[in-house]
CSV table of C-alpha atoms in Angstrom, one decimal:
chain,number,residue,atom,x,y,z
A,1,MET,CA,-2.4,145.6,-88.3
A,2,ASN,CA,1.1,144.0,-88.0
A,3,SER,CA,2.5,144.1,-84.4
A,4,SER,CA,5.5,146.4,-84.0
A,5,GLU,CA,8.2,145.5,-81.6
A,6,GLU,CA,10.1,148.1,-79.7
A,7,ILE,CA,13.4,147.2,-77.9
A,8,ALA,CA,14.7,149.6,-75.3
A,9,VAL,CA,18.4,148.9,-74.4
A,10,SER,CA,19.8,150.9,-71.5
A,11,ALA,CA,23.2,150.7,-69.7
A,12,MET,CA,21.9,152.7,-66.8
A,13,SER,CA,21.3,151.0,-63.4
A,14,ALA,CA,17.9,149.5,-63.2
A,15,GLY,CA,17.8,148.2,-59.6
A,16,ARG,CA,20.0,146.5,-57.1
A,17,SER,CA,20.7,143.5,-59.3
A,18,ALA,CA,22.1,145.7,-62.1
A,19,LEU,CA,24.4,147.5,-59.6
A,20,ARG,CA,26.2,144.2,-59.0
A,21,MET,CA,27.6,144.4,-62.5
A,22,GLY,CA,30.8,146.4,-62.9
A,23,PRO,CA,30.9,149.3,-65.4
A,24,ALA,CA,32.8,147.3,-68.0
A,25,GLU,CA,30.2,144.4,-67.8
A,26,LEU,CA,27.4,146.9,-68.1
A,27,VAL,CA,28.8,148.6,-71.1
A,28,GLN,CA,29.6,145.2,-72.8
A,29,ALA,CA,26.2,143.8,-72.0
A,30,ALA,CA,24.5,146.9,-73.4
A,31,ALA,CA,26.6,146.8,-76.6
A,32,MET,CA,25.9,143.1,-77.2
A,33,ALA,CA,22.2,143.6,-76.5
A,34,ARG,CA,22.2,146.5,-79.0
A,35,ARG,CA,23.8,144.4,-81.7
A,36,PHE,CA,21.4,141.5,-81.1
A,37,TYR,CA,18.1,143.2,-80.6
A,38,LEU,CA,18.4,146.4,-82.6
A,39,GLU,CA,20.9,145.6,-85.3
A,40,GLY,CA,19.8,142.1,-85.9
A,41,LYS,CA,23.2,140.5,-85.7
A,42,SER,CA,23.6,136.8,-84.8
A,43,LYS,CA,25.2,135.6,-81.6
A,44,ILE,CA,28.1,134.2,-83.7
A,45,GLN,CA,28.7,137.6,-85.3
A,46,ILE,CA,28.6,139.3,-81.9
A,47,ALA,CA,31.1,136.7,-80.5
A,48,GLU,CA,33.5,137.3,-83.3
A,49,GLU,CA,33.3,141.1,-82.8
A,50,PHE,CA,34.0,140.9,-79.1
A,51,GLY,CA,36.4,138.0,-79.2
A,52,VAL,CA,34.3,135.7,-77.0
A,53,SER,CA,32.4,132.5,-77.4
A,54,ARG,CA,28.8,132.5,-78.6
A,55,PHE,CA,27.9,130.7,-75.4
A,56,LYS,CA,29.2,133.7,-73.4
A,57,VAL,CA,27.1,136.0,-75.7
A,58,ALA,CA,24.0,134.0,-74.9
A,59,ARG,CA,24.8,134.2,-71.2
A,60,VAL,CA,25.3,138.0,-71.4
A,61,LEU,CA,22.0,138.5,-73.2
A,62,GLU,CA,20.2,136.3,-70.7
A,63,THR,CA,21.7,138.3,-67.8
A,64,ALA,CA,20.8,141.6,-69.5
A,65,LEU,CA,17.2,140.5,-69.6
A,66,GLU,CA,17.2,139.2,-66.0
A,67,ARG,CA,18.8,142.4,-64.7
A,68,ASP,CA,16.5,144.7,-66.6
A,69,LEU,CA,19.2,146.2,-68.8
A,70,VAL,CA,17.0,145.1,-71.8
A,71,ARG,CA,13.3,145.9,-71.8
A,72,ILE,CA,11.2,144.3,-74.5
A,73,GLU,CA,7.9,145.9,-75.2
A,74,ILE,CA,5.4,144.4,-77.7
A,75,ARG,CA,3.1,147.0,-79.1
A,76,VAL,CA,0.0,146.7,-81.3
A,77,PRO,CA,-2.4,149.4,-82.4
A,78,ALA,CA,-4.5,150.7,-79.5
A,79,GLU,CA,-7.7,149.4,-81.0
A,80,LEU,CA,-6.5,145.7,-81.0
A,81,ASP,CA,-6.4,143.5,-78.0
A,82,ALA,CA,-3.5,141.1,-78.5
A,83,GLU,CA,-4.1,139.1,-75.3
A,84,ARG,CA,-7.7,138.3,-76.0
A,85,SER,CA,-6.9,137.6,-79.6
A,86,ASP,CA,-4.4,135.0,-78.7
A,87,ALA,CA,-6.6,133.4,-76.1
A,88,LEU,CA,-9.6,133.2,-78.5
A,89,ARG,CA,-7.4,131.7,-81.2
A,90,ALA,CA,-6.2,129.0,-78.8
A,91,ARG,CA,-9.7,128.2,-77.3
A,92,TYR,CA,-11.3,127.6,-80.6
A,93,GLY,CA,-8.3,126.3,-82.6
A,94,LEU,CA,-8.6,129.1,-85.1
A,95,ARG,CA,-6.0,130.1,-87.7
A,96,HIS,CA,-6.4,133.8,-86.9
A,97,ALA,CA,-8.4,135.6,-84.2
A,98,VAL,CA,-8.4,139.4,-84.1
A,99,VAL,CA,-10.2,141.2,-81.3
A,100,VAL,CA,-11.0,144.8,-81.6
A,101,GLU,CA,-11.9,147.1,-78.7
A,102,SER,CA,-15.6,147.5,-78.2
A,103,PRO,CA,-17.2,150.9,-78.5
A,104,GLU,CA,-16.4,153.3,-75.6
A,105,ALA,CA,-18.7,153.7,-72.7
A,106,GLY,CA,-21.6,155.9,-73.6
A,107,GLU,CA,-21.9,154.2,-77.0
A,108,ASP,CA,-24.3,151.4,-77.7
A,109,GLU,CA,-22.1,148.4,-76.9
A,110,SER,CA,-24.9,146.0,-77.6
A,111,SER,CA,-25.2,147.0,-81.2
A,112,PRO,CA,-24.0,144.3,-83.7
A,113,ASP,CA,-20.9,144.6,-85.8
A,114,PRO,CA,-19.4,148.0,-85.1
A,115,GLU,CA,-18.0,149.5,-88.3
A,116,ASN,CA,-14.4,149.2,-87.0
A,117,LEU,CA,-14.7,145.4,-87.3
A,118,GLY,CA,-15.0,145.9,-91.1
A,119,GLU,CA,-12.0,148.1,-91.2
A,120,VAL,CA,-9.8,145.6,-89.3
A,121,ALA,CA,-11.2,142.8,-91.4
A,122,ALA,CA,-10.3,144.7,-94.6
A,123,ASP,CA,-6.7,144.9,-93.3
A,124,LEU,CA,-6.8,141.2,-92.5
A,125,LEU,CA,-7.9,140.3,-96.0
A,126,GLY,CA,-5.1,142.4,-97.4
A,127,GLU,CA,-2.8,140.0,-95.5
A,128,LEU,CA,-4.6,136.7,-96.4
A,129,VAL,CA,-5.4,137.1,-100.1
A,130,SER,CA,-2.6,136.4,-102.6
A,131,GLU,CA,-2.4,137.1,-106.3
A,132,GLY,CA,-4.5,134.7,-108.2
A,133,ASP,CA,-6.8,133.8,-105.3
A,134,VAL,CA,-10.6,133.7,-105.6
A,135,LEU,CA,-12.2,135.8,-102.9
A,136,GLY,CA,-15.8,135.0,-101.9
A,137,LEU,CA,-18.0,137.6,-100.1
A,138,ALA,CA,-21.3,136.6,-98.4
A,139,TRP,CA,-24.1,139.1,-97.7
A,140,GLY,CA,-23.9,140.9,-94.4
A,141,ARG,CA,-23.6,144.3,-92.9
A,142,SER,CA,-20.1,143.5,-91.6
A,143,THR,CA,-18.9,142.3,-95.0
A,144,ILE,CA,-20.3,145.4,-96.6
A,145,HIS,CA,-18.4,147.6,-94.1
A,146,MET,CA,-15.3,145.6,-94.8
A,147,ALA,CA,-15.6,146.0,-98.6
A,148,ALA,CA,-16.1,149.8,-98.2
A,149,ALA,CA,-12.9,149.9,-96.1
A,150,LEU,CA,-10.7,147.9,-98.5
A,151,ASP,CA,-7.7,149.9,-99.8
A,152,ARG,CA,-5.4,147.1,-100.9
A,153,LEU,CA,-5.8,143.6,-102.4
A,154,PRO,CA,-3.6,141.6,-104.7
A,155,PRO,CA,-5.0,140.9,-108.2
A,156,CYS,CA,-7.8,138.3,-107.6
A,157,THR,CA,-11.2,137.2,-108.7
A,158,VAL,CA,-14.1,138.2,-106.5
A,159,VAL,CA,-17.3,136.2,-106.4
A,160,GLN,CA,-20.6,136.8,-104.5
A,161,LEU,CA,-21.5,133.8,-102.3
A,162,THR,CA,-25.1,134.6,-101.5
A,163,GLY,CA,-28.0,136.5,-102.9
A,164,VAL,CA,-29.0,139.9,-101.5
A,165,TYR,CA,-31.2,140.7,-98.6
A,166,ASP,CA,-33.4,142.7,-100.9
A,167,ALA,CA,-32.9,142.8,-104.6
A,168,GLY,CA,-33.9,146.4,-104.6
A,169,THR,CA,-30.9,147.3,-102.3
A,170,ALA,CA,-28.3,145.4,-104.4
A,171,GLU,CA,-26.4,148.5,-105.4
A,172,ARG,CA,-25.9,149.4,-101.7
A,173,GLY,CA,-25.3,145.8,-100.5
A,174,SER,CA,-23.4,142.7,-101.5
A,175,VAL,CA,-23.3,143.4,-105.3
A,176,GLU,CA,-21.6,146.7,-104.6
A,177,ALA,CA,-19.2,145.0,-102.1
A,178,VAL,CA,-18.1,142.6,-104.8
A,179,ARG,CA,-17.7,145.4,-107.2
A,180,ARG,CA,-15.7,147.4,-104.7
A,181,ALA,CA,-13.3,144.5,-103.9
A,182,ALA,CA,-12.8,143.7,-107.6
A,183,GLN,CA,-12.1,147.4,-108.3
A,184,VAL,CA,-9.4,147.5,-105.5
A,185,SER,CA,-7.8,144.2,-106.6
A,186,GLY,CA,-8.1,144.9,-110.4
A,187,GLY,CA,-9.7,141.5,-110.8
A,188,ASP,CA,-12.9,140.2,-112.3
A,189,ALA,CA,-16.2,140.5,-110.4
A,190,HIS,CA,-19.0,137.8,-110.4
A,191,PRO,CA,-22.0,139.3,-108.6
A,192,ILE,CA,-25.4,137.6,-108.0
A,193,TYR,CA,-28.4,139.7,-109.0
A,194,ALA,CA,-31.0,137.8,-107.0
A,195,PRO,CA,-32.6,137.7,-103.6
A,196,MET,CA,-31.1,135.5,-101.0
A,197,LEU,CA,-34.5,134.0,-100.0
A,198,LEU,CA,-37.1,132.9,-102.5
A,199,PRO,CA,-40.8,131.9,-101.9
A,200,ASP,CA,-40.2,128.3,-102.8
A,201,ALA,CA,-37.6,125.7,-103.8
A,202,ALA,CA,-38.7,125.7,-107.5
A,203,THR,CA,-38.2,129.4,-107.9
A,204,ALA,CA,-34.8,129.2,-106.3
A,205,ALA,CA,-33.8,126.3,-108.6
A,206,ALA,CA,-34.9,128.2,-111.6
A,207,LEU,CA,-32.8,131.2,-110.6
A,208,ARG,CA,-29.7,129.1,-110.0
A,209,ASN,CA,-29.9,128.0,-113.6
A,210,GLN,CA,-29.9,131.5,-115.0
A,211,THR,CA,-26.6,132.2,-116.8
A,212,GLY,CA,-25.2,135.0,-114.6
A,213,ILE,CA,-26.0,133.2,-111.3
A,214,ALA,CA,-24.9,129.8,-112.6
A,215,ARG,CA,-21.5,131.4,-113.7
A,216,ALA,CA,-21.0,132.7,-110.1
A,217,PHE,CA,-21.9,129.3,-108.7
A,218,GLU,CA,-19.2,127.7,-110.9
A,219,TYR,CA,-16.6,129.7,-109.0
A,220,PHE,CA,-17.7,128.5,-105.6
A,221,ASP,CA,-15.4,125.4,-105.7
A,222,LYS,CA,-12.5,127.7,-106.7
A,223,VAL,CA,-12.8,130.1,-103.7
A,224,THR,CA,-9.7,130.2,-101.6
A,225,VAL,CA,-10.6,132.9,-99.1
A,226,ALA,CA,-14.1,133.8,-98.0
A,227,ALA,CA,-15.6,136.5,-95.7
A,228,VAL,CA,-18.9,135.8,-94.0
A,229,SER,CA,-21.2,137.4,-91.4
A,230,ILE,CA,-22.9,135.8,-88.5
A,231,GLY,CA,-26.4,136.5,-87.2
A,232,SER,CA,-28.2,135.5,-84.0
A,233,TRP,CA,-31.8,134.5,-84.2
A,234,GLU,CA,-33.6,137.7,-83.3
A,235,PRO,CA,-35.0,140.7,-85.2
A,236,GLY,CA,-32.4,143.1,-86.7
A,237,ILE,CA,-29.5,140.7,-86.0
A,238,SER,CA,-30.3,138.0,-88.5
A,239,THR,CA,-31.0,138.7,-92.2
A,240,VAL,CA,-32.8,135.4,-92.6
A,241,HIS,CA,-34.9,135.9,-89.5
A,242,ASP,CA,-36.1,139.3,-90.8
A,243,MET,CA,-37.1,137.8,-94.2
A,244,LEU,CA,-39.3,135.0,-92.8
A,245,THR,CA,-43.0,135.1,-91.8
A,246,ASP,CA,-43.9,134.9,-88.1
A,247,GLU,CA,-45.0,131.3,-88.6
A,248,GLU,CA,-41.7,130.3,-90.2
A,249,ARG,CA,-39.7,132.0,-87.5
A,250,ALA,CA,-41.5,130.1,-84.9
A,251,HIS,CA,-41.0,126.8,-86.7
A,252,TYR,CA,-37.2,127.3,-87.0
A,253,ALA,CA,-37.0,128.5,-83.4
A,254,SER,CA,-38.7,125.3,-82.3
A,255,LEU,CA,-35.8,123.4,-84.0
A,256,GLY,CA,-33.4,125.1,-81.6
A,257,VAL,CA,-31.8,127.6,-84.1
A,258,ALA,CA,-29.3,129.8,-82.3
A,259,ALA,CA,-27.4,131.3,-85.2
A,260,GLU,CA,-27.3,131.8,-89.0
A,261,MET,CA,-24.6,132.3,-91.5
A,262,SER,CA,-25.1,132.7,-95.2
A,263,ALA,CA,-28.7,131.4,-94.8
A,264,HIS,CA,-27.5,128.3,-93.0
A,265,LEU,CA,-29.0,127.8,-89.5
A,266,PHE,CA,-27.2,126.3,-86.5
A,267,ASP,CA,-28.1,125.2,-83.0
A,268,ALA,CA,-26.0,126.0,-80.0
A,269,GLU,CA,-23.6,123.1,-80.6
A,270,GLY,CA,-22.9,124.1,-84.2
A,271,ARG,CA,-25.2,121.5,-85.8
A,272,ARG,CA,-27.1,122.6,-88.8
A,273,VAL,CA,-30.9,122.7,-88.4
A,274,GLY,CA,-33.7,123.6,-90.8
A,275,ARG,CA,-31.9,122.4,-93.8
A,276,ASP,CA,-35.0,122.7,-95.9
A,277,LEU,CA,-34.6,126.5,-95.8
A,278,GLY,CA,-31.5,126.1,-98.0
A,279,GLU,CA,-33.6,124.8,-100.8
A,280,ARG,CA,-35.2,128.2,-101.0
A,281,CYS,CA,-32.0,130.2,-100.8
A,282,ILE,CA,-29.4,131.5,-103.3
A,283,THR,CA,-26.3,130.8,-101.3
A,284,VAL,CA,-23.1,128.7,-101.2
A,285,GLU,CA,-23.7,125.2,-99.8
A,286,ALA,CA,-22.3,124.4,-96.4
A,287,ASP,CA,-20.2,121.5,-97.8
A,288,ARG,CA,-18.5,123.9,-100.2
A,289,LEU,CA,-17.9,126.4,-97.5
A,290,ARG,CA,-16.2,123.7,-95.5
A,291,ARG,CA,-13.8,123.0,-98.4
A,292,ILE,CA,-12.7,126.7,-98.7
A,293,PRO,CA,-9.2,126.9,-97.2
A,294,GLU,CA,-9.8,130.2,-95.3
A,295,VAL,CA,-13.2,131.4,-94.1
A,296,VAL,CA,-13.1,134.6,-92.1
A,297,ALA,CA,-16.2,135.4,-90.0
A,298,ILE,CA,-16.8,139.0,-89.0
A,299,ALA,CA,-19.2,139.5,-86.1
A,300,GLY,CA,-19.2,141.3,-82.7
A,301,GLY,CA,-21.3,142.7,-79.9
A,302,GLN,CA,-22.8,141.1,-76.9
A,303,ARG,CA,-26.0,140.2,-78.7
A,304,LYS,CA,-24.2,138.0,-81.2
A,305,ALA,CA,-21.8,136.3,-78.8
A,306,SER,CA,-23.8,133.1,-78.4
A,307,ALA,CA,-24.3,132.9,-82.2
A,308,ILE,CA,-20.6,133.3,-82.8
A,309,ASP,CA,-19.9,130.5,-80.4
A,310,ALA,CA,-22.4,128.3,-82.3
A,311,VAL,CA,-20.9,129.0,-85.7
A,312,LEU,CA,-17.3,128.5,-84.5
A,313,ARG,CA,-18.4,125.0,-83.4
A,314,SER,CA,-19.7,124.2,-86.9
A,315,GLY,CA,-16.4,123.5,-88.5
A,316,LEU,CA,-17.1,126.0,-91.3
A,317,VAL,CA,-15.0,128.9,-90.1
A,318,THR,CA,-11.2,129.1,-89.8
A,319,SER,CA,-10.7,132.7,-88.6
A,320,LEU,CA,-12.6,135.4,-86.7
A,321,VAL,CA,-12.7,139.2,-86.4
A,322,THR,CA,-14.7,140.2,-83.4
A,323,ASP,CA,-14.7,142.7,-80.5
A,324,THR,CA,-13.9,142.6,-76.8
A,325,ALA,CA,-17.6,142.4,-75.7
A,326,ALA,CA,-18.1,139.2,-77.7
A,327,ALA,CA,-14.6,137.8,-76.9
A,328,ASP,CA,-15.2,138.0,-73.1
A,329,PHE,CA,-18.3,135.9,-73.5
A,330,LEU,CA,-16.6,133.4,-75.8
A,331,LEU,CA,-13.6,133.1,-73.4
A,332,HIS,CA,-15.5,132.9,-70.0
A,333,GLU,CA,-19.2,132.2,-70.5
A,334,THR,CA,-19.4,129.3,-73.0
A,335,GLY,CA,-19.6,125.6,-72.3
A,336,ALA,CA,-17.3,122.7,-73.0
A,337,GLN,CA,-14.1,123.2,-75.0
A,338,PRO,CA,-15.0,123.1,-78.7
A,339,ARG,CA,-13.3,121.0,-81.2
A,340,PRO,CA,-10.5,122.9,-83.0
A,341,ALA,CA,-12.0,124.9,-85.8
A,342,LEU,CA,-9.2,124.0,-88.2
A,343,ASP,CA,-10.3,120.3,-88.0
A,344,ARG,CA,-13.2,121.5,-90.2
A,345,ALA,CA,-15.3,118.7,-88.7
A,346,ASP,CA,-19.0,118.6,-89.2
A,347,PRO,CA,-20.7,118.2,-85.7
A,348,ASP,CA,-23.5,116.2,-87.4
A,349,GLY,CA,-20.9,113.6,-88.3
A,350,ASP,CA,-20.2,112.7,-84.6
């Protein structure tokens, strides 16, 4: 995922402006440029070698750029969009924003979270996680794809941040994702063998007090890097939406819910709504999420774009992995400039 930089240095004529330089000037400029750009020598070292001042070296290098003797080409892998990534990072005040090319024409571009998002997110975690960190993984299709794609992680502890969508699918879901990440890192795993949503608050409270779940919860305050998924409030795109009854969905929709993340609901401005739902859920609390130094959200697709915008306004997320379909909406179709995500400010505190 790291950008590679290719420097092409040529002493051949590259237009009329270059022809105004004599052959000795061309050769010297090309040699200095080669020393500086390809060999990594400092301007002082080059000046000593050629017997000139470092100020002349600076002028020669500047002229070489102006007259097209030096061509600097920044390359990233084809599936990454560097321009959109930087624009998205700046708009939302994120620490990292990585935009992946959406599926090619002919594929279902409206489908949420293409698998390649998980692959790129896995590479990003390999960069962000350091030895001794505590990595938290929330339930979500994108985080499951990410865990499956992991091939490198420093030694770290891995903890599950939410219950599972369905306890019967734990082996194929977030429990397996936690195990996979711990296996790659060689660290300890702390899974949660419980559903994300319970019938009532009393049942949820009883489960939180069970030994294994309570042990995982003890690690929440120690998490240094977390990976989360985002859902929009519609069938098949939100885990919570799909677990509720029709009556419950209508109730939360009436509160203006536009997005959900780790069983927390948000309106379009990033404010939390329907907080009573959290009492029935096995999940990391929003206040704890806000204290985690690095929270990476993984979500893409046109259908999730508005939900991504809402969650980015919540102050809970510091970095984002998304695709070009969602990025274009976030850059051109959203409303007022959001507060920088790195402020970690709670919109409800305004």
